[in-house]
PDB file of C-alpha atoms and ligand atoms in Angstrom:
ATOM      1  CA  MET A   1      86.176  86.715  94.490  1.00  0.00           C
ATOM      2  CA  VAL A   2      82.740  88.287  94.347  1.00  0.00           C
ATOM      3  CA  TYR A   3      81.028  86.856  97.384  1.00  0.00           C
ATOM      4  CA  TYR A   4      77.445  87.877  96.820  1.00  0.00           C
ATOM      5  CA  ARG A   5      77.467  85.865  93.624  1.00  0.00           C
ATOM      6  CA  MET A   6      79.128  82.806  95.070  1.00  0.00           C
ATOM      7  CA  MET A   7      77.275  79.662  94.126  1.00  0.00           C
ATOM      8  CA  GLN A   8      76.558  76.880  96.619  1.00  0.00           C
ATOM      9  CA  LEU A   9      76.575  73.220  95.665  1.00  0.00           C
ATOM     10  CA  ASP A  10      73.523  71.212  96.603  1.00  0.00           C
ATOM     11  CA  ILE A  11      75.354  68.407  98.367  1.00  0.00           C
ATOM     12  CA  GLN A  12      75.274  67.030 101.910  1.00  0.00           C
ATOM     13  CA  ASN A  13      77.894  68.462 104.241  1.00  0.00           C
ATOM     14  CA  PRO A  14      77.738  66.701 107.624  1.00  0.00           C
ATOM     15  CA  PHE A  15      79.650  69.622 109.172  1.00  0.00           C
ATOM     16  CA  GLY A  16      76.446  71.605 108.580  1.00  0.00           C
ATOM     17  CA  ALA A  17      78.310  74.334 106.711  1.00  0.00           C
ATOM     18  CA  PRO A  18      78.036  75.726 103.176  1.00  0.00           C
ATOM     19  CA  VAL A  19      79.772  74.179 100.186  1.00  0.00           C
ATOM     20  CA  TYR A  20      80.721  77.072  97.917  1.00  0.00           C
ATOM     21  CA  PHE A  21      81.736  76.677  94.312  1.00  0.00           C
ATOM     22  CA  GLU A  22      83.602  79.048  92.034  1.00  0.00           C
ATOM     23  CA  GLU A  23      84.328  78.431  88.385  1.00  0.00           C
ATOM     24  CA  ILE A  24      87.768  80.045  88.367  1.00  0.00           C
ATOM     25  CA  LEU A  25      89.834  81.383  91.240  1.00  0.00           C
ATOM     26  CA  SER A  26      93.504  81.646  92.218  1.00  0.00           C
ATOM     27  CA  SER A  27      93.745  78.916  94.848  1.00  0.00           C
ATOM     28  CA  THR A  28      91.090  77.578  97.192  1.00  0.00           C
ATOM     29  CA  MET A  29      93.754  77.781  99.927  1.00  0.00           C
ATOM     30  CA  ASP A  30      93.987  81.564  99.654  1.00  0.00           C
ATOM     31  CA  GLU A  31      90.314  82.216  99.087  1.00  0.00           C
ATOM     32  CA  SER A  32      89.371  80.055 102.099  1.00  0.00           C
ATOM     33  CA  ARG A  33      91.355  82.411 104.303  1.00  0.00           C
ATOM     34  CA  ILE A  34      89.032  85.165 103.183  1.00  0.00           C
ATOM     35  CA  LEU A  35      86.075  82.950 104.138  1.00  0.00           C
ATOM     36  CA  ALA A  36      87.664  82.384 107.563  1.00  0.00           C
ATOM     37  CA  ASN A  37      88.058  86.131 108.025  1.00  0.00           C
ATOM     38  CA  ARG A  38      84.408  86.703 107.351  1.00  0.00           C
ATOM     39  CA  ASN A  39      83.463  84.169 110.055  1.00  0.00           C
ATOM     40  CA  GLU A  40      82.218  81.335 107.896  1.00  0.00           C
ATOM     41  CA  PRO A  41      81.629  78.267 110.120  1.00  0.00           C
ATOM     42  CA  HIS A  42      83.687  75.171 110.877  1.00  0.00           C
ATOM     43  CA  GLY A  43      83.410  72.813 107.914  1.00  0.00           C
ATOM     44  CA  THR A  44      82.888  75.465 105.209  1.00  0.00           C
ATOM     45  CA  VAL A  45      84.022  74.140 101.854  1.00  0.00           C
ATOM     46  CA  LEU A  46      85.227  76.082  98.842  1.00  0.00           C
ATOM     47  CA  ALA A  47      85.542  74.103  95.609  1.00  0.00           C
ATOM     48  CA  ALA A  48      86.738  75.376  92.247  1.00  0.00           C
ATOM     49  CA  ASP A  49      86.396  74.216  88.704  1.00  0.00           C
ATOM     50  CA  PHE A  50      89.816  75.623  87.913  1.00  0.00           C
ATOM     51  CA  GLN A  51      92.600  77.191  89.976  1.00  0.00           C
ATOM     52  CA  GLU A  52      94.962  79.648  88.346  1.00  0.00           C
ATOM     53  CA  LYS A  53      97.503  79.305  91.146  1.00  0.00           C
ATOM     54  CA  GLY A  54      96.787  75.865  92.608  1.00  0.00           C
ATOM     55  CA  ARG A  55      99.722  74.791  94.742  1.00  0.00           C
ATOM     56  CA  GLY A  56     101.188  71.569  96.080  1.00  0.00           C
ATOM     57  CA  ARG A  57     102.890  70.798  99.388  1.00  0.00           C
ATOM     58  CA  ILE A  58     106.410  71.254  98.088  1.00  0.00           C
ATOM     59  CA  PRO A  59     107.099  74.987  97.754  1.00  0.00           C
ATOM     60  CA  GLY A  60     107.109  76.147  94.147  1.00  0.00           C
ATOM     61  CA  ARG A  61     105.344  73.041  92.883  1.00  0.00           C
ATOM     62  CA  PRO A  62     102.045  73.967  91.191  1.00  0.00           C
ATOM     63  CA  TRP A  63      98.912  71.820  91.239  1.00  0.00           C
ATOM     64  CA  ILE A  64      97.376  71.864  87.774  1.00  0.00           C
ATOM     65  CA  MET A  65      94.257  70.056  86.593  1.00  0.00           C
ATOM     66  CA  ASP A  66      92.034  70.318  83.536  1.00  0.00           C
ATOM     67  CA  LYS A  67      88.971  72.473  84.083  1.00  0.00           C
ATOM     68  CA  GLY A  68      85.644  70.893  84.930  1.00  0.00           C
ATOM     69  CA  LEU A  69      86.799  67.292  85.330  1.00  0.00           C
ATOM     70  CA  ASN A  70      88.420  67.053  88.724  1.00  0.00           C
ATOM     71  CA  LEU A  71      88.023  68.022  92.356  1.00  0.00           C
ATOM     72  CA  SER A  72      89.884  70.939  93.938  1.00  0.00           C
ATOM     73  CA  PHE A  73      88.636  72.183  97.256  1.00  0.00           C
ATOM     74  CA  THR A  74      89.591  73.427 100.680  1.00  0.00           C
ATOM     75  CA  ILE A  75      87.697  72.775 103.869  1.00  0.00           C
ATOM     76  CA  LEU A  76      88.020  75.270 106.691  1.00  0.00           C
ATOM     77  CA  LEU A  77      88.255  73.699 110.143  1.00  0.00           C
ATOM     78  CA  ARG A  78      88.042  76.016 113.126  1.00  0.00           C
ATOM     79  CA  TYR A  79      89.492  75.108 116.532  1.00  0.00           C
ATOM     80  CA  LYS A  80      89.450  77.103 119.739  1.00  0.00           C
ATOM     81  CA  ASP A  81      93.226  76.922 120.065  1.00  0.00           C
ATOM     82  CA  PHE A  82      96.278  74.965 118.929  1.00  0.00           C
ATOM     83  CA  SER A  83      95.767  72.177 121.506  1.00  0.00           C
ATOM     84  CA  ALA A  84      92.343  71.353 120.045  1.00  0.00           C
ATOM     85  CA  ILE A  85      93.701  70.644 116.550  1.00  0.00           C
ATOM     86  CA  PRO A  86      93.543  66.865 115.937  1.00  0.00           C
ATOM     87  CA  GLN A  87      96.870  65.118 115.615  1.00  0.00           C
ATOM     88  CA  ALA A  88      98.021  63.855 112.227  1.00  0.00           C
ATOM     89  CA  LEU A  89      95.306  65.870 110.524  1.00  0.00           C
ATOM     90  CA  THR A  90      96.743  65.519 107.012  1.00  0.00           C
ATOM     91  CA  LEU A  91      97.091  61.756 107.305  1.00  0.00           C
ATOM     92  CA  ARG A  92      93.613  61.360 108.724  1.00  0.00           C
ATOM     93  CA  ALA A  93      92.210  63.508 105.948  1.00  0.00           C
ATOM     94  CA  GLY A  94      94.111  61.197 103.594  1.00  0.00           C
ATOM     95  CA  LEU A  95      92.460  58.194 105.184  1.00  0.00           C
ATOM     96  CA  ALA A  96      89.070  59.835 104.647  1.00  0.00           C
ATOM     97  CA  VAL A  97      89.899  60.457 100.981  1.00  0.00           C
ATOM     98  CA  LEU A  98      91.050  56.856 100.559  1.00  0.00           C
ATOM     99  CA  LEU A  99      87.844  55.468 102.097  1.00  0.00           C
ATOM    100  CA  ALA A 100      85.724  57.832 100.023  1.00  0.00           C
ATOM    101  CA  ILE A 101      87.453  56.731  96.808  1.00  0.00           C
ATOM    102  CA  GLU A 102      86.780  53.104  97.727  1.00  0.00           C
ATOM    103  CA  ASP A 103      83.112  53.905  98.352  1.00  0.00           C
ATOM    104  CA  PHE A 104      82.850  55.902  95.189  1.00  0.00           C
ATOM    105  CA  ALA A 105      84.691  53.463  92.958  1.00  0.00           C
ATOM    106  CA  PRO A 106      84.407  49.976  94.540  1.00  0.00           C
ATOM    107  CA  PRO A 107      86.430  48.224  91.804  1.00  0.00           C
ATOM    108  CA  LEU A 108      89.465  50.195  93.006  1.00  0.00           C
ATOM    109  CA  GLY A 109      89.063  48.557  96.443  1.00  0.00           C
ATOM    110  CA  ASP A 110      92.431  47.300  97.591  1.00  0.00           C
ATOM    111  CA  ARG A 111      94.282  49.273  94.947  1.00  0.00           C
ATOM    112  CA  VAL A 112      94.182  52.519  96.974  1.00  0.00           C
ATOM    113  CA  GLN A 113      97.004  53.371  99.411  1.00  0.00           C
ATOM    114  CA  ILE A 114      98.406  56.333 101.318  1.00  0.00           C
ATOM    115  CA  LYS A 115     101.889  57.527 100.561  1.00  0.00           C
ATOM    116  CA  TRP A 116     103.199  59.362 103.596  1.00  0.00           C
ATOM    117  CA  PRO A 117     102.530  62.154 104.291  1.00  0.00           C
ATOM    118  CA  ASN A 118      99.939  63.494 101.867  1.00  0.00           C
ATOM    119  CA  ASP A 119      99.425  61.477  98.706  1.00  0.00           C
ATOM    120  CA  ILE A 120      96.743  58.973  97.818  1.00  0.00           C
ATOM    121  CA  MET A 121      97.901  56.377  95.352  1.00  0.00           C
ATOM    122  CA  VAL A 122      96.073  54.023  93.025  1.00  0.00           C
ATOM    123  CA  ASP A 123      98.215  51.252  91.544  1.00  0.00           C
ATOM    124  CA  SER A 124     101.315  53.151  92.756  1.00  0.00           C
ATOM    125  CA  LYS A 125     100.331  56.343  90.914  1.00  0.00           C
ATOM    126  CA  LYS A 126      99.146  59.530  92.556  1.00  0.00           C
ATOM    127  CA  VAL A 127      95.404  60.100  92.373  1.00  0.00           C
ATOM    128  CA  SER A 128      95.096  62.763  95.056  1.00  0.00           C
ATOM    129  CA  GLY A 129      97.200  65.200  97.056  1.00  0.00           C
ATOM    130  CA  ILE A 130      96.477  66.967 100.309  1.00  0.00           C
ATOM    131  CA  LEU A 131      97.860  70.266 101.500  1.00  0.00           C
ATOM    132  CA  THR A 132      97.259  71.364 105.073  1.00  0.00           C
ATOM    133  CA  GLU A 133      97.904  74.918 106.182  1.00  0.00           C
ATOM    134  CA  GLY A 134      96.974  76.647 109.416  1.00  0.00           C
ATOM    135  CA  ASP A 135      97.227  79.807 111.459  1.00  0.00           C
ATOM    136  CA  GLY A 136      97.199  78.239 114.920  1.00  0.00           C
ATOM    137  CA  LYS A 137      93.408  78.064 115.150  1.00  0.00           C
ATOM    138  CA  ASN A 138      91.995  77.779 111.660  1.00  0.00           C
ATOM    139  CA  MET A 139      93.122  74.814 109.623  1.00  0.00           C
ATOM    140  CA  PHE A 140      92.770  74.752 105.851  1.00  0.00           C
ATOM    141  CA  ILE A 141      92.772  71.300 104.326  1.00  0.00           C
ATOM    142  CA  GLY A 142      93.181  71.487 100.569  1.00  0.00           C
ATOM    143  CA  ILE A 143      92.361  68.385  98.602  1.00  0.00           C
ATOM    144  CA  GLY A 144      92.892  67.776  94.908  1.00  0.00           C
ATOM    145  CA  VAL A 145      91.604  64.573  93.306  1.00  0.00           C
ATOM    146  CA  ASN A 146      92.195  63.504  89.725  1.00  0.00           C
ATOM    147  CA  VAL A 147      88.664  62.370  89.010  1.00  0.00           C
ATOM    148  CA  GLY A 148      88.037  62.709  85.282  1.00  0.00           C
ATOM    149  CA  GLN A 149      91.436  63.752  83.953  1.00  0.00           C
ATOM    150  CA  LYS A 150      91.789  61.971  80.600  1.00  0.00           C
ATOM    151  CA  GLU A 151      95.538  62.289  80.249  1.00  0.00           C
ATOM    152  CA  PHE A 152      98.502  63.846  81.994  1.00  0.00           C
ATOM    153  CA  PRO A 153     101.399  65.799  80.524  1.00  0.00           C
ATOM    154  CA  GLU A 154     104.497  63.762  79.737  1.00  0.00           C
ATOM    155  CA  PRO A 155     106.461  64.164  82.988  1.00  0.00           C
ATOM    156  CA  LEU A 156     103.454  62.993  85.013  1.00  0.00           C
ATOM    157  CA  GLN A 157     102.249  60.140  82.843  1.00  0.00           C
ATOM    158  CA  ASN A 158     103.934  57.402  84.861  1.00  0.00           C
ATOM    159  CA  ARG A 159     103.310  59.043  88.208  1.00  0.00           C
ATOM    160  CA  ALA A 160      99.695  60.267  88.138  1.00  0.00           C
ATOM    161  CA  VAL A 161      96.371  58.613  87.438  1.00  0.00           C
ATOM    162  CA  SER A 162      92.720  59.641  87.524  1.00  0.00           C
ATOM    163  CA  ILE A 163      89.810  57.609  88.837  1.00  0.00           C
ATOM    164  CA  PHE A 164      88.421  57.646  85.293  1.00  0.00           C
ATOM    165  CA  GLN A 165      91.633  56.103  83.942  1.00  0.00           C
ATOM    166  CA  ALA A 166      91.959  53.571  86.756  1.00  0.00           C
ATOM    167  CA  LEU A 167      88.359  52.413  86.329  1.00  0.00           C
ATOM    168  CA  ASN A 168      88.792  52.204  82.569  1.00  0.00           C
ATOM    169  CA  VAL A 169      85.207  53.359  81.992  1.00  0.00           C
ATOM    170  CA  GLU A 170      83.464  55.341  79.248  1.00  0.00           C
ATOM    171  CA  GLU A 171      81.780  58.014  81.362  1.00  0.00           C
ATOM    172  CA  ILE A 172      83.483  60.584  83.553  1.00  0.00           C
ATOM    173  CA  PRO A 173      82.547  59.846  87.196  1.00  0.00           C
ATOM    174  CA  ASP A 174      80.533  62.484  89.096  1.00  0.00           C
ATOM    175  CA  ARG A 175      83.118  64.464  91.053  1.00  0.00           C
ATOM    176  CA  PHE A 176      80.571  66.084  93.363  1.00  0.00           C
ATOM    177  CA  ASP A 177      79.335  62.675  94.408  1.00  0.00           C
ATOM    178  CA  LEU A 178      82.929  61.972  95.448  1.00  0.00           C
ATOM    179  CA  LEU A 179      83.121  65.324  97.262  1.00  0.00           C
ATOM    180  CA  GLU A 180      80.050  64.380  99.296  1.00  0.00           C
ATOM    181  CA  LYS A 181      81.637  61.061 100.217  1.00  0.00           C
ATOM    182  CA  ILE A 182      84.924  62.713 101.218  1.00  0.00           C
ATOM    183  CA  LEU A 183      83.078  65.131 103.511  1.00  0.00           C
ATOM    184  CA  GLY A 184      81.173  62.227 105.063  1.00  0.00           C
ATOM    185  CA  HIS A 185      84.321  60.237 105.785  1.00  0.00           C
ATOM    186  CA  LEU A 186      86.246  63.269 106.999  1.00  0.00           C
ATOM    187  CA  TYR A 187      83.461  64.107 109.420  1.00  0.00           C
ATOM    188  CA  SER A 188      83.445  60.539 110.766  1.00  0.00           C
ATOM    189  CA  GLU A 189      87.224  60.444 111.091  1.00  0.00           C
ATOM    190  CA  LEU A 190      87.341  63.658 113.075  1.00  0.00           C
ATOM    191  CA  ASN A 191      84.140  63.464 115.095  1.00  0.00           C
ATOM    192  CA  THR A 192      83.078  59.975 115.946  1.00  0.00           C
ATOM    193  CA  GLY A 193      86.015  59.020 118.133  1.00  0.00           C
ATOM    194  CA  PHE A 194      87.671  56.744 115.619  1.00  0.00           C
ATOM    195  CA  SER A 195      90.767  56.108 117.681  1.00  0.00           C
ATOM    196  CA  SER A 196      92.153  53.420 115.424  1.00  0.00           C
ATOM    197  CA  TRP A 197      93.376  55.746 112.674  1.00  0.00           C
ATOM    198  CA  GLN A 198      96.999  54.803 113.294  1.00  0.00           C
ATOM    199  CA  SER A 199      96.501  51.100 112.639  1.00  0.00           C
ATOM    200  CA  ARG A 200      94.003  51.642 109.818  1.00  0.00           C
ATOM    201  CA  LEU A 201      96.455  53.983 108.175  1.00  0.00           C
ATOM    202  CA  THR A 202      99.391  51.666 108.671  1.00  0.00           C
ATOM    203  CA  ASP A 203      97.398  48.874 107.008  1.00  0.00           C
ATOM    204  CA  ARG A 204      97.033  51.011 103.880  1.00  0.00           C
ATOM    205  CA  LEU A 205     100.506  52.528 103.890  1.00  0.00           C
ATOM    206  CA  TYR A 206     102.272  52.664 100.539  1.00  0.00           C
ATOM    207  CA  LYS A 207     105.517  50.648 100.596  1.00  0.00           C
ATOM    208  CA  LYS A 208     105.007  49.353 104.131  1.00  0.00           C
ATOM    209  CA  GLY A 209     107.609  46.684 104.897  1.00  0.00           C
ATOM    210  CA  GLU A 210     109.626  47.589 101.804  1.00  0.00           C
ATOM    211  CA  MET A 211     113.039  49.157 101.413  1.00  0.00           C
ATOM    212  CA  VAL A 212     112.738  52.879 100.719  1.00  0.00           C
ATOM    213  CA  ARG A 213     114.869  55.928 100.220  1.00  0.00           C
ATOM    214  CA  PHE A 214     113.808  58.901 102.293  1.00  0.00           C
ATOM    215  CA  ILE A 215     114.951  62.499 101.959  1.00  0.00           C
ATOM    216  CA  LYS A 216     115.035  64.159 105.355  1.00  0.00           C
ATOM    217  CA  GLY A 217     113.534  67.629 105.849  1.00  0.00           C
ATOM    218  CA  HIS A 218     113.169  69.717 102.710  1.00  0.00           C
ATOM    219  CA  ALA A 219     113.004  67.956  99.343  1.00  0.00           C
ATOM    220  CA  ASP A 220     116.399  69.419  98.355  1.00  0.00           C
ATOM    221  CA  SER A 221     118.160  68.835 101.682  1.00  0.00           C
ATOM    222  CA  GLY A 222     120.310  66.103 100.140  1.00  0.00           C
ATOM    223  CA  GLN A 223     120.115  64.133 103.408  1.00  0.00           C
ATOM    224  CA  MET A 224     119.091  60.601 102.599  1.00  0.00           C
ATOM    225  CA  VAL A 225     118.098  57.648 104.771  1.00  0.00           C
ATOM    226  CA  GLU A 226     117.771  54.152 103.333  1.00  0.00           C
ATOM    227  CA  GLY A 227     115.884  51.486 105.191  1.00  0.00           C
ATOM    228  CA  ARG A 228     112.708  49.517 105.678  1.00  0.00           C
ATOM    229  CA  LEU A 229     109.466  51.479 106.041  1.00  0.00           C
ATOM    230  CA  SER A 230     107.947  49.973 109.174  1.00  0.00           C
ATOM    231  CA  GLY A 231     104.847  52.087 109.851  1.00  0.00           C
ATOM    232  CA  ILE A 232     103.350  55.236 111.322  1.00  0.00           C
ATOM    233  CA  GLY A 233     103.885  56.484 114.883  1.00  0.00           C
ATOM    234  CA  PRO A 234     101.204  57.822 117.257  1.00  0.00           C
ATOM    235  CA  LYS A 235     101.617  61.394 116.029  1.00  0.00           C
ATOM    236  CA  GLY A 236     101.637  60.408 112.376  1.00  0.00           C
ATOM    237  CA  GLU A 237     105.409  60.307 112.078  1.00  0.00           C
ATOM    238  CA  LEU A 238     106.988  57.993 109.518  1.00  0.00           C
ATOM    239  CA  LEU A 239     108.992  55.077 110.931  1.00  0.00           C
ATOM    240  CA  ILE A 240     111.980  53.722 109.024  1.00  0.00           C
ATOM    241  CA  ILE A 241     114.414  51.071 110.220  1.00  0.00           C
ATOM    242  CA  PRO A 242     117.780  52.020 108.701  1.00  0.00           C
ATOM    243  CA  GLN A 243     119.717  49.285 106.964  1.00  0.00           C
ATOM    244  CA  GLY A 244     121.662  47.147 109.444  1.00  0.00           C
ATOM    245  CA  GLU A 245     119.750  48.454 112.490  1.00  0.00           C
ATOM    246  CA  LYS A 246     116.908  47.097 114.619  1.00  0.00           C
ATOM    247  CA  ASP A 247     115.033  50.150 115.847  1.00  0.00           C
ATOM    248  CA  PRO A 248     113.110  52.603 113.712  1.00  0.00           C
ATOM    249  CA  LEU A 249     113.931  56.269 113.340  1.00  0.00           C
ATOM    250  CA  SER A 250     110.933  58.580 113.209  1.00  0.00           C
ATOM    251  CA  PHE A 251     110.476  61.531 110.882  1.00  0.00           C
ATOM    252  CA  ILE A 252     107.942  64.323 110.911  1.00  0.00           C
ATOM    253  CA  THR A 253     109.105  66.043 107.730  1.00  0.00           C
ATOM    254  CA  GLY A 254     110.640  64.686 104.567  1.00  0.00           C
ATOM    255  CA  GLU A 255     109.893  63.044 101.299  1.00  0.00           C
ATOM    256  CA  LEU A 256     109.816  59.439 100.181  1.00  0.00           C
ATOM    257  CA  ASP A 257     111.581  58.900  96.907  1.00  0.00           C
ATOM    258  CA  PHE A 258     108.770  58.470  94.424  1.00  0.00           C
ATOM    259  CA  TYR A 259     110.230  55.702  92.365  1.00  0.00           C
ATOM    260  CA  PRO A 260     110.323  52.118  93.603  1.00  0.00           C
ATOM    261  CA  TYR A 261     113.534  51.439  95.484  1.00  0.00           C
TER     262      TYR A 261
HETATM  263  C1  BTN B   1     100.338  67.924  96.952  1.00  0.00           C
HETATM  264  O1  BTN B   1     100.146  66.846  96.403  1.00  0.00           O
HETATM  265  O2  BTN B   1     101.464  68.404  97.083  1.00  0.00           O
HETATM  266  C2  BTN B   1      99.147  68.656  97.504  1.00  0.00           C
HETATM  267  C3  BTN B   1      98.206  69.090  96.433  1.00  0.00           C
HETATM  268  C4  BTN B   1      97.029  69.859  96.972  1.00  0.00           C
HETATM  269  C5  BTN B   1      96.155  70.403  95.870  1.00  0.00           C
HETATM  270  C6  BTN B   1      94.913  71.033  96.418  1.00  0.00           C
HETATM  271  S1  BTN B   1      93.741  71.413  95.168  1.00  0.00           S
HETATM  272  C7  BTN B   1      92.794  72.321  96.298  1.00  0.00           C
HETATM  273  C8  BTN B   1      93.772  73.091  97.164  1.00  0.00           C
HETATM  274  N1  BTN B   1      94.136  74.343  96.538  1.00  0.00           N
HETATM  275  C9  BTN B   1      95.428  74.394  96.225  1.00  0.00           C
HETATM  276  O3  BTN B   1      95.999  75.363  95.694  1.00  0.00           O
HETATM  277  N2  BTN B   1      96.035  73.236  96.562  1.00  0.00           N
HETATM  278  C10 BTN B   1      95.104  72.329  97.195  1.00  0.00           C
END
């Protein structure tokens, strides 16, 4: 990255920090670490038109989007130490993305949900993914949103959707308008003492009350739990009541089976 040439987007960032934009880079996750090392402030955003090595939450799974149509960015959040990092940061960022999508595309309204722990769904298809990384003090929240993607490759066709597709409109929506709205909601979620995130999230939880299959730990652990998804705990953990039992088990890592149970 050539910093002295880095462009800034002219959009509102309530964190009061720059919003950088690069046409092509490896991954905004990696490049944001460089921004952190050169003391860029809390709330600095780095967006890219295209990432050559965009990555998802599951190791080895790339995050690929067509150039110039979608949103890929990382926001750097700086905390004085580990204890100051807000709980359930990924889920709360997800809630901010969900609310921003609703603001941005009102017809999608009730069609947007959060799939624990890091996916935003529209009509049961993934519209956005969130990847949170950290080094104990700096947190890097990477957000990818399918805004104007016109089609997806075969394996993703039934699992992914863009806002453009879901709205069924002629014109590609303005992705930087959405970015501004995401920053606004994220700022409110993290700074204005919204203590009700747990219940607001639970209300919008994908498959809440339904039978699900859950893979414990790593995606290939082979350890499966089947039961009813009952909600989210105070630390953002997923609660599942196993079949034939009364009390929920709670999980901090794992993967919900994507397909309907
Ligand atoms: C997932 O769904 O597994 C998370 C996807 C996260 C994608 C975003 S795009 C911006 C940032 N840079 C990356 O390389 N990944 C995240």
